[in-house]
Amino acid sequence: MADKDSVGLSNTQVKLQLTTRHPDISLPESTGPILVNTNLRRYALSTLVNALLETEKPIPFEFLINGKYFRTSIDEYLTTNGISAETVLTVEYLRAIIPPIHLASFEHDDWISSVDILSSTSVAGQRGTTNVTTSLGQERLLSGSYDGHIRIWNMSSEVVATSPAAGYGGHTSSVKAAKFASQTQAVSSGFDRTIRVWKYMEDADGFSASLSPQIELYGHKASVDCIATHHPSSRILSASADHSVGIWSMRKSDAPVAPAALVQQEKTRSAKRRKISTSTLTPQRGPLALLTSHNAPVSSTIFAPNDATVAYSTSWDHTLRTWDLPTASLVDTRTTSHALLSLTALPELNLIAVGTSARHITLIDPRASATTIAAMTLHGHTNAVVALARDPDSPYGLLSGSHDGTCRIWDVRSSRSDKDGMVGESIYTITRESVKGEPRRVGGEGIKVFGVCWDKEVGIVSVGEDKRLQINRGKGVVGSKDGG
């Protein structure tokens, strides 16, 4: 049993006030500051808390000081932060995070460029009413592939629906992006310069389903590499290699006529490439607007999480741009030092995370009041960071996918200050199961990750060059907002 008044024999000691936000692991209210040796580290503190709680089985704990993970000795922390040992240090403890163990991998016939999830807790899973069941174990996964098809999978690794071939309303080239818009709608885009809206319907048995083309959207003049959907407004955003961001409607009645010249160009290209005649039965529409301020390929775009009239986009021109969608106007430009390849929002922290060609992730405060471009930089990847997703359970968690063949999990509280500002390091690295046990691939050769998604129920899903859709545990990997 630990002495509750004094722990450690060193002459250098400090008083700790231990707190937690979880009632089931909280110390008695009468527990005051505890005197401890300043050379203690996380493991020793964890042992101490277990002793104070008198736990039957040890519980691994993590510790936060001023909202940041404690990763050194207490002495190092005091010295680095210029804090006197006479100060009472408030230390928050929480259960240690759970490793993102591998759960399953689904094999594919070609490279997989994109992935999305339909579940009871996903945004799309809460949109629309249908016979599609998304309860636990009945979730659906959407993949976009370089073979030109999108597929919907069940959790038993079975394909329940595949988009039709090019001559029947399907893409005429590789798919680069695919998203669920609702329980009954999916959207995809690709190298054929089009965006396609699909109706998704499941049979009563739940083992088979259909993807039927609803609308073909024309307007871009190069590959459409990223899309975002907002079902309440029936809007789609697109990021294209033609340097523009597109705004589109999923409703035929709202959308303008498709540009005839672009439709004819695509028909001609497709006929020459595949020697087929494309179907004209699917309605063809054009953009509501094309936003053209970027001067290099646009890599990614999203709706602002708390205001769907605002959008963000990233580009190879090194910029993050903010757009007002009702007026189709540019609101703000943040210029960085590197090409930006991906983005996601951390709304509770008022931050935008952007993945770069320089192998790191930059956290940017997009608000006009922000005084610096980079609020924090996350280091660890060894190749371009091309995919990002936020943790559905924690405002601090972030998932990244890279051409180095790994995914990394970040907790923005796990950071330190150096000469370049605040710097964060990943808390876990997820490797590709397809090459488990093999020597490390230099630069991610053959195993580049192209897309990631993080769902509260399904977990962490990643796809890429190894033709695998890989699922890892996602729940409890990052401590939640309330400390768990």
Short mmCIF file of C-alpha atoms in Angstrom, two decimals:
data_model
loop_
_atom_site.label_atom_id
_atom_site.label_comp_id
_atom_site.label_asym_id
_atom_site.label_seq_id
_atom_site.Cartn_x
_atom_site.Cartn_y
_atom_site.Cartn_z
CA MET A 1 0.00 0.00 0.00
CA ALA A 2 1.36 3.44 -0.92
CA ASP A 3 1.80 6.02 1.78
CA LYS A 4 -0.79 8.67 0.97
CA ASP A 5 1.28 11.41 2.56
CA SER A 6 4.67 10.76 0.98
CA VAL A 7 5.96 8.68 -1.92
CA GLY A 8 9.67 8.37 -2.79
CA LEU A 9 12.81 8.93 -0.79
CA SER A 10 14.51 11.64 -2.85
CA ASN A 11 15.12 15.05 -1.32
CA THR A 12 13.56 16.64 -4.43
CA GLN A 13 9.82 16.29 -4.10
CA VAL A 14 6.68 18.01 -5.34
CA LYS A 15 3.03 17.94 -4.34
CA LEU A 16 0.57 16.43 -6.83
CA GLN A 17 -3.18 16.94 -6.79
CA LEU A 18 -4.54 13.87 -8.60
CA THR A 19 -7.89 14.31 -10.40
CA THR A 20 -10.03 12.39 -12.86
CA ARG A 21 -13.31 12.95 -14.69
CA HIS A 22 -14.47 9.36 -14.21
CA PRO A 23 -16.42 8.69 -11.01
CA ASP A 24 -15.66 4.95 -11.08
CA ILE A 25 -11.92 5.56 -10.74
CA SER A 26 -11.94 8.74 -8.66
CA LEU A 27 -10.12 9.06 -5.35
CA PRO A 28 -11.99 9.98 -2.16
CA GLU A 29 -12.74 13.68 -1.85
CA SER A 30 -10.63 13.76 1.27
CA THR A 31 -7.51 12.87 -0.72
CA GLY A 32 -5.35 15.97 -0.68
CA PRO A 33 -2.07 16.79 -2.40
CA ILE A 34 0.43 13.92 -2.37
CA LEU A 35 4.17 14.45 -1.96
CA VAL A 36 6.14 12.46 -4.56
CA ASN A 37 9.69 12.12 -5.82
CA THR A 38 10.29 14.30 -8.90
CA ASN A 39 12.08 11.49 -10.76
CA LEU A 40 8.80 9.55 -11.12
CA ARG A 41 7.54 8.78 -14.63
CA ARG A 42 4.20 7.58 -16.03
CA TYR A 43 4.55 3.94 -14.97
CA ALA A 44 5.39 4.84 -11.38
CA LEU A 45 2.50 7.30 -11.25
CA SER A 46 0.18 4.62 -12.62
CA THR A 47 1.35 2.23 -9.90
CA LEU A 48 0.75 4.95 -7.33
CA VAL A 49 -2.82 5.63 -8.44
CA ASN A 50 -3.62 1.92 -8.47
CA ALA A 51 -2.32 1.68 -4.91
CA LEU A 52 -4.38 4.65 -3.80
CA LEU A 53 -7.49 3.16 -5.44
CA GLU A 54 -6.71 -0.26 -3.95
CA THR A 55 -7.60 -1.93 -7.27
CA GLU A 56 -7.76 -5.73 -7.42
CA LYS A 57 -6.17 -5.75 -10.88
CA PRO A 58 -3.83 -2.98 -12.05
CA ILE A 59 -5.37 -0.46 -14.43
CA PRO A 60 -2.93 1.19 -16.87
CA PHE A 61 -3.26 4.97 -16.59
CA GLU A 62 -2.22 7.93 -18.71
CA PHE A 63 -1.67 11.39 -17.22
CA LEU A 64 -2.42 14.92 -18.42
CA ILE A 65 -0.86 18.12 -17.09
CA ASN A 66 -2.40 21.35 -18.40
CA GLY A 67 -4.23 19.35 -21.08
CA LYS A 68 -1.08 17.71 -22.47
CA TYR A 69 0.07 14.11 -22.08
CA PHE A 70 2.80 13.61 -19.50
CA ARG A 71 5.69 11.79 -21.26
CA THR A 72 8.80 12.61 -19.19
CA SER A 73 9.83 12.55 -15.53
CA ILE A 74 8.23 15.12 -13.22
CA ASP A 75 11.63 16.77 -12.82
CA GLU A 76 12.03 17.18 -16.58
CA TYR A 77 8.52 18.58 -16.83
CA LEU A 78 9.16 21.16 -14.10
CA THR A 79 12.49 22.20 -15.63
CA THR A 80 11.15 22.45 -19.20
CA ASN A 81 8.17 24.55 -18.15
CA GLY A 82 9.98 26.68 -15.60
CA ILE A 83 7.80 25.52 -12.71
CA SER A 84 8.99 25.56 -9.11
CA ALA A 85 8.94 22.35 -7.08
CA GLU A 86 7.06 24.39 -4.46
CA THR A 87 4.04 24.46 -6.79
CA VAL A 88 1.15 22.04 -6.27
CA LEU A 89 0.91 20.28 -9.66
CA THR A 90 -2.59 19.25 -10.79
CA VAL A 91 -2.38 15.95 -12.66
CA GLU A 92 -5.37 14.38 -14.39
CA TYR A 93 -5.37 10.60 -14.81
CA LEU A 94 -7.37 8.49 -17.26
CA ARG A 95 -7.42 4.91 -18.47
CA ALA A 96 -4.65 4.17 -20.97
CA ILE A 97 -5.63 4.02 -24.61
CA ILE A 98 -6.39 0.72 -26.33
CA PRO A 99 -4.18 -0.51 -29.22
CA PRO A 100 -5.88 -0.43 -32.66
CA ILE A 101 -5.62 -4.18 -33.25
CA HIS A 102 -6.32 -5.67 -36.67
CA LEU A 103 -9.87 -7.03 -37.03
CA ALA A 104 -10.32 -7.97 -40.69
CA SER A 105 -9.16 -7.39 -44.26
CA PHE A 106 -11.30 -7.60 -47.41
CA GLU A 107 -9.53 -8.50 -50.67
CA HIS A 108 -10.12 -6.53 -53.85
CA ASP A 109 -9.21 -7.03 -57.51
CA ASP A 110 -7.50 -3.66 -58.00
CA TRP A 111 -6.13 -0.67 -56.12
CA ILE A 112 -8.70 0.90 -53.79
CA SER A 113 -8.72 4.68 -53.86
CA SER A 114 -11.45 5.57 -51.39
CA VAL A 115 -13.58 4.22 -48.55
CA ASP A 116 -16.66 5.33 -46.59
CA ILE A 117 -18.90 3.77 -43.94
CA LEU A 118 -22.67 3.58 -43.47
CA SER A 119 -23.54 2.87 -39.83
CA SER A 120 -26.09 3.87 -37.22
CA THR A 121 -23.69 6.55 -35.97
CA SER A 122 -22.27 7.85 -39.27
CA VAL A 123 -23.63 11.11 -40.70
CA ALA A 124 -24.99 9.37 -43.81
CA GLY A 125 -26.48 6.57 -41.71
CA GLN A 126 -28.72 9.11 -40.01
CA ARG A 127 -29.95 10.58 -43.28
CA GLY A 128 -33.00 9.25 -45.10
CA THR A 129 -35.40 6.42 -44.26
CA THR A 130 -35.09 3.07 -45.92
CA ASN A 131 -35.06 -0.67 -45.49
CA VAL A 132 -31.26 -0.57 -45.14
CA THR A 133 -30.29 -1.92 -41.72
CA THR A 134 -27.23 -0.27 -40.16
CA SER A 135 -27.42 -1.72 -36.65
CA LEU A 136 -24.33 -3.18 -35.00
CA GLY A 137 -22.85 -5.85 -37.27
CA GLN A 138 -25.01 -4.74 -40.22
CA GLU A 139 -22.94 -1.75 -41.30
CA ARG A 140 -21.98 -1.20 -44.94
CA LEU A 141 -18.62 -0.21 -46.42
CA LEU A 142 -18.28 1.70 -49.69
CA SER A 143 -15.11 1.38 -51.76
CA GLY A 144 -14.00 3.15 -54.91
CA SER A 145 -11.53 1.34 -57.14
CA TYR A 146 -9.10 1.91 -59.97
CA ASP A 147 -11.09 -0.69 -61.95
CA GLY A 148 -13.79 1.97 -62.46
CA HIS A 149 -16.37 0.52 -60.05
CA ILE A 150 -17.71 1.35 -56.62
CA ARG A 151 -18.72 -1.52 -54.36
CA ILE A 152 -20.75 -1.86 -51.20
CA TRP A 153 -19.66 -4.53 -48.72
CA ASN A 154 -21.25 -6.08 -45.66
CA MET A 155 -19.26 -6.84 -42.52
CA SER A 156 -18.78 -10.45 -43.63
CA SER A 157 -16.51 -9.25 -46.48
CA GLU A 158 -19.22 -9.94 -49.09
CA VAL A 159 -19.92 -7.51 -51.92
CA VAL A 160 -23.66 -6.79 -51.87
CA ALA A 161 -23.69 -4.27 -54.74
CA THR A 162 -21.39 -3.18 -57.58
CA SER A 163 -21.85 -0.18 -59.85
CA PRO A 164 -22.63 -1.01 -63.49
CA ALA A 165 -20.15 -1.00 -66.35
CA ALA A 166 -19.37 2.12 -68.35
CA GLY A 167 -21.93 1.43 -71.06
CA TYR A 168 -24.71 1.23 -68.46
CA GLY A 169 -24.15 4.41 -66.49
CA GLY A 170 -20.87 3.56 -64.74
CA HIS A 171 -17.57 5.40 -64.71
CA THR A 172 -15.46 5.11 -67.85
CA SER A 173 -12.16 5.26 -65.94
CA SER A 174 -10.72 4.82 -62.44
CA VAL A 175 -12.75 5.98 -59.44
CA LYS A 176 -10.86 8.39 -57.17
CA ALA A 177 -13.52 9.19 -54.53
CA ALA A 178 -16.71 7.62 -53.17
CA LYS A 179 -19.03 8.78 -50.38
CA PHE A 180 -22.36 7.82 -48.88
CA ALA A 181 -24.74 10.80 -48.97
CA SER A 182 -27.54 9.01 -47.12
CA GLN A 183 -28.83 5.51 -46.48
CA THR A 184 -30.10 5.40 -50.06
CA GLN A 185 -27.60 7.56 -51.96
CA ALA A 186 -23.92 7.35 -52.81
CA VAL A 187 -21.72 9.69 -54.85
CA SER A 188 -18.51 8.93 -56.75
CA SER A 189 -16.00 10.71 -58.98
CA GLY A 190 -12.87 9.87 -60.90
CA PHE A 191 -10.43 10.15 -63.76
CA ASP A 192 -13.30 10.40 -66.27
CA ARG A 193 -13.89 13.97 -65.00
CA THR A 194 -17.44 13.19 -63.88
CA ILE A 195 -19.34 12.94 -60.61
CA ARG A 196 -22.06 10.31 -60.43
CA VAL A 197 -24.97 10.07 -58.00
CA TRP A 198 -26.26 6.57 -57.24
CA LYS A 199 -29.45 5.20 -55.75
CA TYR A 200 -28.71 2.39 -53.30
CA MET A 201 -31.42 -0.14 -52.45
CA GLU A 202 -31.17 -3.40 -50.53
CA ASP A 203 -33.30 -6.50 -50.99
CA ALA A 204 -35.34 -7.75 -48.04
CA ASP A 205 -32.83 -10.50 -47.30
CA GLY A 206 -30.05 -7.97 -46.72
CA PHE A 207 -27.58 -10.05 -48.76
CA SER A 208 -28.03 -8.38 -52.13
CA ALA A 209 -28.58 -4.82 -53.26
CA SER A 210 -28.38 -2.54 -56.28
CA LEU A 211 -26.61 0.67 -57.31
CA SER A 212 -28.56 2.53 -59.99
CA PRO A 213 -27.26 5.69 -61.71
CA GLN A 214 -29.37 8.78 -60.92
CA ILE A 215 -27.38 11.72 -62.29
CA GLU A 216 -24.14 12.28 -64.20
CA LEU A 217 -22.51 15.63 -63.39
CA TYR A 218 -20.24 17.32 -65.94
CA GLY A 219 -18.18 20.49 -65.60
CA HIS A 220 -14.64 19.60 -64.62
CA LYS A 221 -11.90 19.38 -67.25
CA ALA A 222 -9.58 17.02 -65.38
CA SER A 223 -9.72 14.25 -62.78
CA VAL A 224 -12.13 14.75 -59.86
CA ASP A 225 -10.07 13.53 -56.91
CA CYS A 226 -12.22 14.32 -53.86
CA ILE A 227 -15.89 14.86 -53.06
CA ALA A 228 -17.92 15.88 -50.01
CA THR A 229 -21.67 15.59 -49.56
CA HIS A 230 -24.30 17.43 -47.49
CA HIS A 231 -27.61 15.62 -47.69
CA PRO A 232 -29.88 18.24 -46.02
CA SER A 233 -29.04 20.77 -48.75
CA SER A 234 -28.52 18.13 -51.49
CA ARG A 235 -25.15 19.70 -52.19
CA ILE A 236 -21.90 18.11 -53.37
CA LEU A 237 -18.44 19.66 -53.30
CA SER A 238 -15.71 18.44 -55.64
CA ALA A 239 -11.95 18.98 -55.83
CA SER A 240 -10.41 18.66 -59.28
CA ALA A 241 -7.01 18.58 -60.92
CA ASP A 242 -8.32 21.36 -63.21
CA HIS A 243 -7.61 23.77 -60.28
CA SER A 244 -11.29 24.28 -59.41
CA VAL A 245 -13.75 23.44 -56.64
CA GLY A 246 -17.20 22.47 -57.89
CA ILE A 247 -20.59 23.03 -56.23
CA TRP A 248 -23.31 20.65 -57.40
CA SER A 249 -26.85 19.59 -56.62
CA MET A 250 -27.98 16.00 -56.11
CA ARG A 251 -31.46 17.01 -57.27
CA LYS A 252 -32.07 16.96 -61.01
CA SER A 253 -34.58 19.79 -60.76
CA ASP A 254 -32.05 22.15 -59.14
CA ALA A 255 -29.11 21.53 -61.43
CA PRO A 256 -28.42 23.36 -64.69
CA VAL A 257 -28.00 21.61 -68.01
CA ALA A 258 -24.67 19.84 -68.48
CA PRO A 259 -22.14 21.61 -70.73
CA ALA A 260 -22.73 19.92 -74.10
CA ALA A 261 -19.11 20.16 -75.20
CA LEU A 262 -17.83 18.34 -72.08
CA VAL A 263 -20.47 15.61 -72.38
CA GLN A 264 -19.50 15.01 -76.01
CA GLN A 265 -15.78 15.01 -75.18
CA GLU A 266 -16.30 12.34 -72.54
CA LYS A 267 -18.41 10.22 -74.89
CA THR A 268 -15.71 10.46 -77.57
CA ARG A 269 -12.89 9.61 -75.15
CA SER A 270 -14.81 6.67 -73.73
CA ALA A 271 -15.72 5.29 -77.13
CA LYS A 272 -12.12 5.43 -78.31
CA ARG A 273 -10.74 3.91 -75.13
CA ARG A 274 -13.23 1.12 -74.56
CA LYS A 275 -14.85 0.84 -77.97
CA ILE A 276 -18.31 1.08 -76.46
CA SER A 277 -21.26 3.39 -76.85
CA THR A 278 -22.15 5.07 -73.55
CA SER A 279 -25.70 5.18 -72.30
CA THR A 280 -27.54 8.51 -72.43
CA LEU A 281 -30.45 7.35 -70.28
CA THR A 282 -28.98 8.83 -67.09
CA PRO A 283 -29.83 12.54 -66.67
CA GLN A 284 -26.81 14.78 -67.21
CA ARG A 285 -26.37 18.03 -65.32
CA GLY A 286 -23.81 20.79 -64.83
CA PRO A 287 -22.37 22.60 -61.81
CA LEU A 288 -24.10 25.26 -59.75
CA ALA A 289 -20.72 26.99 -59.65
CA LEU A 290 -17.01 26.38 -60.21
CA LEU A 291 -14.67 28.15 -57.80
CA THR A 292 -11.45 29.01 -59.61
CA SER A 293 -9.05 30.84 -57.28
CA HIS A 294 -6.56 27.95 -56.87
CA ASN A 295 -3.65 27.94 -59.32
CA ALA A 296 -2.74 24.24 -59.05
CA PRO A 297 -4.68 20.95 -58.70
CA VAL A 298 -7.19 20.96 -55.83
CA SER A 299 -6.59 17.93 -53.65
CA SER A 300 -9.43 17.97 -51.12
CA THR A 301 -12.56 19.83 -50.03
CA ILE A 302 -15.02 19.64 -47.13
CA PHE A 303 -18.08 21.42 -45.81
CA ALA A 304 -17.46 23.31 -42.58
CA PRO A 305 -18.79 20.97 -39.84
CA ASN A 306 -20.94 23.60 -38.15
CA ASP A 307 -21.97 25.65 -41.18
CA ALA A 308 -22.73 23.99 -44.52
CA THR A 309 -22.68 27.37 -46.30
CA VAL A 310 -18.90 27.43 -45.77
CA ALA A 311 -16.36 25.15 -47.45
CA TYR A 312 -12.62 24.57 -47.18
CA SER A 313 -10.26 23.36 -49.91
CA THR A 314 -6.59 22.42 -50.15
CA SER A 315 -4.34 22.48 -53.17
CA TRP A 316 -0.94 21.72 -54.58
CA ASP A 317 -0.55 25.53 -54.66
CA HIS A 318 0.25 25.30 -50.89
CA THR A 319 -2.99 27.00 -49.79
CA LEU A 320 -5.99 26.31 -47.60
CA ARG A 321 -8.91 28.39 -48.86
CA THR A 322 -12.23 29.23 -47.23
CA TRP A 323 -15.31 29.73 -49.42
CA ASP A 324 -18.77 31.21 -48.95
CA LEU A 325 -20.98 28.84 -50.93
CA PRO A 326 -24.18 30.92 -51.39
CA THR A 327 -22.17 33.65 -53.11
CA ALA A 328 -19.52 31.30 -54.57
CA SER A 329 -16.84 33.67 -53.29
CA LEU A 330 -13.41 33.31 -51.70
CA VAL A 331 -13.36 34.40 -48.04
CA ASP A 332 -9.83 33.61 -46.86
CA THR A 333 -6.51 32.13 -48.01
CA ARG A 334 -3.86 30.59 -45.77
CA THR A 335 -0.55 29.95 -47.51
CA THR A 336 1.81 27.25 -46.23
CA SER A 337 5.27 26.08 -47.32
CA HIS A 338 4.23 22.81 -48.98
CA ALA A 339 1.68 21.23 -51.30
CA LEU A 340 -1.46 20.30 -49.34
CA LEU A 341 -2.95 16.91 -50.19
CA SER A 342 -5.75 16.23 -47.69
CA LEU A 343 -7.84 17.85 -44.98
CA THR A 344 -10.35 17.28 -42.22
CA ALA A 345 -11.83 19.45 -39.47
CA LEU A 346 -11.42 19.26 -35.69
CA PRO A 347 -14.40 21.51 -34.92
CA GLU A 348 -14.30 21.46 -31.12
CA LEU A 349 -10.73 22.75 -31.29
CA ASN A 350 -11.43 25.26 -34.10
CA LEU A 351 -8.71 23.63 -36.18
CA ILE A 352 -8.32 22.31 -39.71
CA ALA A 353 -5.84 19.44 -40.21
CA VAL A 354 -4.05 19.37 -43.57
CA GLY A 355 -1.77 16.61 -44.87
CA THR A 356 1.29 17.70 -46.83
CA SER A 357 3.67 16.46 -49.49
CA ALA A 358 6.44 17.12 -46.94
CA ARG A 359 5.35 14.10 -44.85
CA HIS A 360 3.81 16.04 -41.95
CA ILE A 361 0.37 17.27 -40.89
CA THR A 362 -0.26 20.92 -40.11
CA LEU A 363 -3.05 22.06 -37.81
CA ILE A 364 -4.41 25.44 -38.93
CA ASP A 365 -6.80 27.78 -37.12
CA PRO A 366 -8.98 29.08 -40.00
CA ARG A 367 -10.56 31.87 -37.97
CA ALA A 368 -9.80 35.45 -39.00
CA SER A 369 -8.57 36.15 -35.47
CA ALA A 370 -5.76 33.57 -35.71
CA THR A 371 -2.32 35.19 -35.48
CA THR A 372 -0.26 32.33 -36.95
CA ILE A 373 -0.77 29.89 -39.83
CA ALA A 374 0.30 26.68 -38.06
CA ALA A 375 -1.06 25.99 -34.58
CA MET A 376 0.78 22.65 -34.44
CA THR A 377 2.77 20.32 -36.69
CA LEU A 378 2.50 16.52 -36.47
CA HIS A 379 5.61 14.57 -37.47
CA GLY A 380 6.10 10.84 -38.10
CA HIS A 381 5.17 9.82 -41.63
CA THR A 382 7.95 9.18 -44.15
CA ASN A 383 5.98 9.94 -47.32
CA ALA A 384 3.11 12.16 -48.45
CA VAL A 385 0.03 12.36 -46.17
CA VAL A 386 -2.90 11.87 -48.54
CA ALA A 387 -5.85 11.01 -46.29
CA LEU A 388 -7.21 12.28 -42.97
CA ALA A 389 -10.18 11.47 -40.73
CA ARG A 390 -11.23 12.65 -37.29
CA ASP A 391 -11.88 10.43 -34.29
CA PRO A 392 -15.67 10.03 -33.82
CA ASP A 393 -15.23 9.56 -30.06
CA SER A 394 -12.71 12.25 -29.15
CA PRO A 395 -12.24 15.87 -30.21
CA TYR A 396 -8.48 15.38 -29.87
CA GLY A 397 -8.08 12.31 -32.10
CA LEU A 398 -6.93 12.24 -35.72
CA LEU A 399 -6.22 9.47 -38.23
CA SER A 400 -3.86 9.86 -41.18
CA GLY A 401 -3.04 7.70 -44.19
CA SER A 402 0.21 8.02 -46.11
CA HIS A 403 2.03 6.80 -49.17
CA ASP A 404 4.58 5.37 -46.71
CA GLY A 405 2.19 2.42 -46.31
CA THR A 406 1.00 3.25 -42.80
CA CYS A 407 -1.81 4.93 -40.95
CA ARG A 408 -1.03 6.89 -37.82
CA ILE A 409 -3.23 7.85 -34.89
CA TRP A 410 -2.64 11.18 -33.24
CA ASP A 411 -3.81 12.80 -30.02
CA VAL A 412 -3.18 16.52 -30.33
CA ARG A 413 -2.65 16.66 -26.56
CA SER A 414 0.44 14.49 -27.05
CA SER A 415 2.67 17.41 -28.01
CA ARG A 416 5.73 19.37 -27.00
CA SER A 417 7.20 22.76 -27.72
CA ASP A 418 10.37 23.19 -29.78
CA LYS A 419 12.07 25.90 -31.84
CA ASP A 420 9.46 25.53 -34.60
CA GLY A 421 6.47 25.82 -32.24
CA MET A 422 4.13 23.09 -31.00
CA VAL A 423 5.03 19.64 -32.36
CA GLY A 424 3.04 16.42 -32.01
CA GLU A 425 3.99 12.78 -32.40
CA SER A 426 1.70 9.87 -33.23
CA ILE A 427 0.51 7.56 -30.46
CA TYR A 428 0.07 4.50 -32.71
CA THR A 429 1.17 3.32 -36.15
CA ILE A 430 -1.01 0.92 -38.15
CA THR A 431 0.88 -1.12 -40.75
CA ARG A 432 -0.56 -3.09 -43.66
CA GLU A 433 -1.50 -6.63 -42.72
CA SER A 434 -0.89 -7.71 -46.33
CA VAL A 435 2.88 -7.49 -45.76
CA LYS A 436 3.01 -8.44 -42.09
CA GLY A 437 6.32 -10.10 -41.26
CA GLU A 438 8.04 -8.81 -44.40
CA PRO A 439 10.92 -6.30 -44.40
CA ARG A 440 9.86 -2.65 -44.33
CA ARG A 441 8.96 -1.29 -47.76
CA VAL A 442 11.01 1.80 -48.59
CA GLY A 443 8.67 4.68 -49.37
CA GLY A 444 5.66 2.40 -49.04
CA GLU A 445 6.31 0.66 -52.36
CA GLY A 446 3.31 -1.51 -53.23
CA ILE A 447 1.41 -0.68 -50.03
CA LYS A 448 0.62 3.04 -50.31
CA VAL A 449 -2.48 4.05 -48.34
CA PHE A 450 -4.95 6.07 -50.45
CA GLY A 451 -7.98 6.46 -48.22
CA VAL A 452 -9.08 6.26 -44.56
CA CYS A 453 -12.31 6.43 -42.57
CA TRP A 454 -12.99 6.27 -38.82
CA ASP A 455 -16.41 5.15 -37.59
CA LYS A 456 -17.66 4.84 -34.02
CA GLU A 457 -19.06 1.32 -34.63
CA VAL A 458 -16.88 -0.21 -37.38
CA GLY A 459 -13.54 1.25 -36.36
CA ILE A 460 -10.61 2.43 -38.47
CA VAL A 461 -10.79 1.46 -42.14
CA SER A 462 -7.94 2.03 -44.60
CA VAL A 463 -7.49 1.18 -48.28
CA GLY A 464 -4.76 1.42 -50.85
CA GLU A 465 -2.28 0.01 -53.27
CA ASP A 466 -2.24 -3.47 -51.73
CA LYS A 467 -5.86 -4.03 -52.91
CA ARG A 468 -7.00 -4.53 -49.33
CA LEU A 469 -9.73 -2.91 -47.30
CA GLN A 470 -8.29 -3.19 -43.76
CA ILE A 471 -10.27 -2.76 -40.53
CA ASN A 472 -8.62 -1.99 -37.16
CA ARG A 473 -10.17 -1.40 -33.76
CA GLY A 474 -11.05 2.26 -33.33
CA LYS A 475 -12.97 2.56 -30.05
CA GLY A 476 -11.03 3.80 -27.03
CA VAL A 477 -7.84 4.42 -28.99
CA VAL A 478 -7.76 8.11 -27.99
CA GLY A 479 -8.95 9.43 -24.63
CA SER A 480 -12.35 11.12 -25.00
CA LYS A 481 -13.39 14.63 -24.11
CA ASP A 482 -14.51 13.63 -20.63
CA GLY A 483 -11.20 11.96 -19.92
CA GLY A 484 -12.07 8.35 -20.85
#
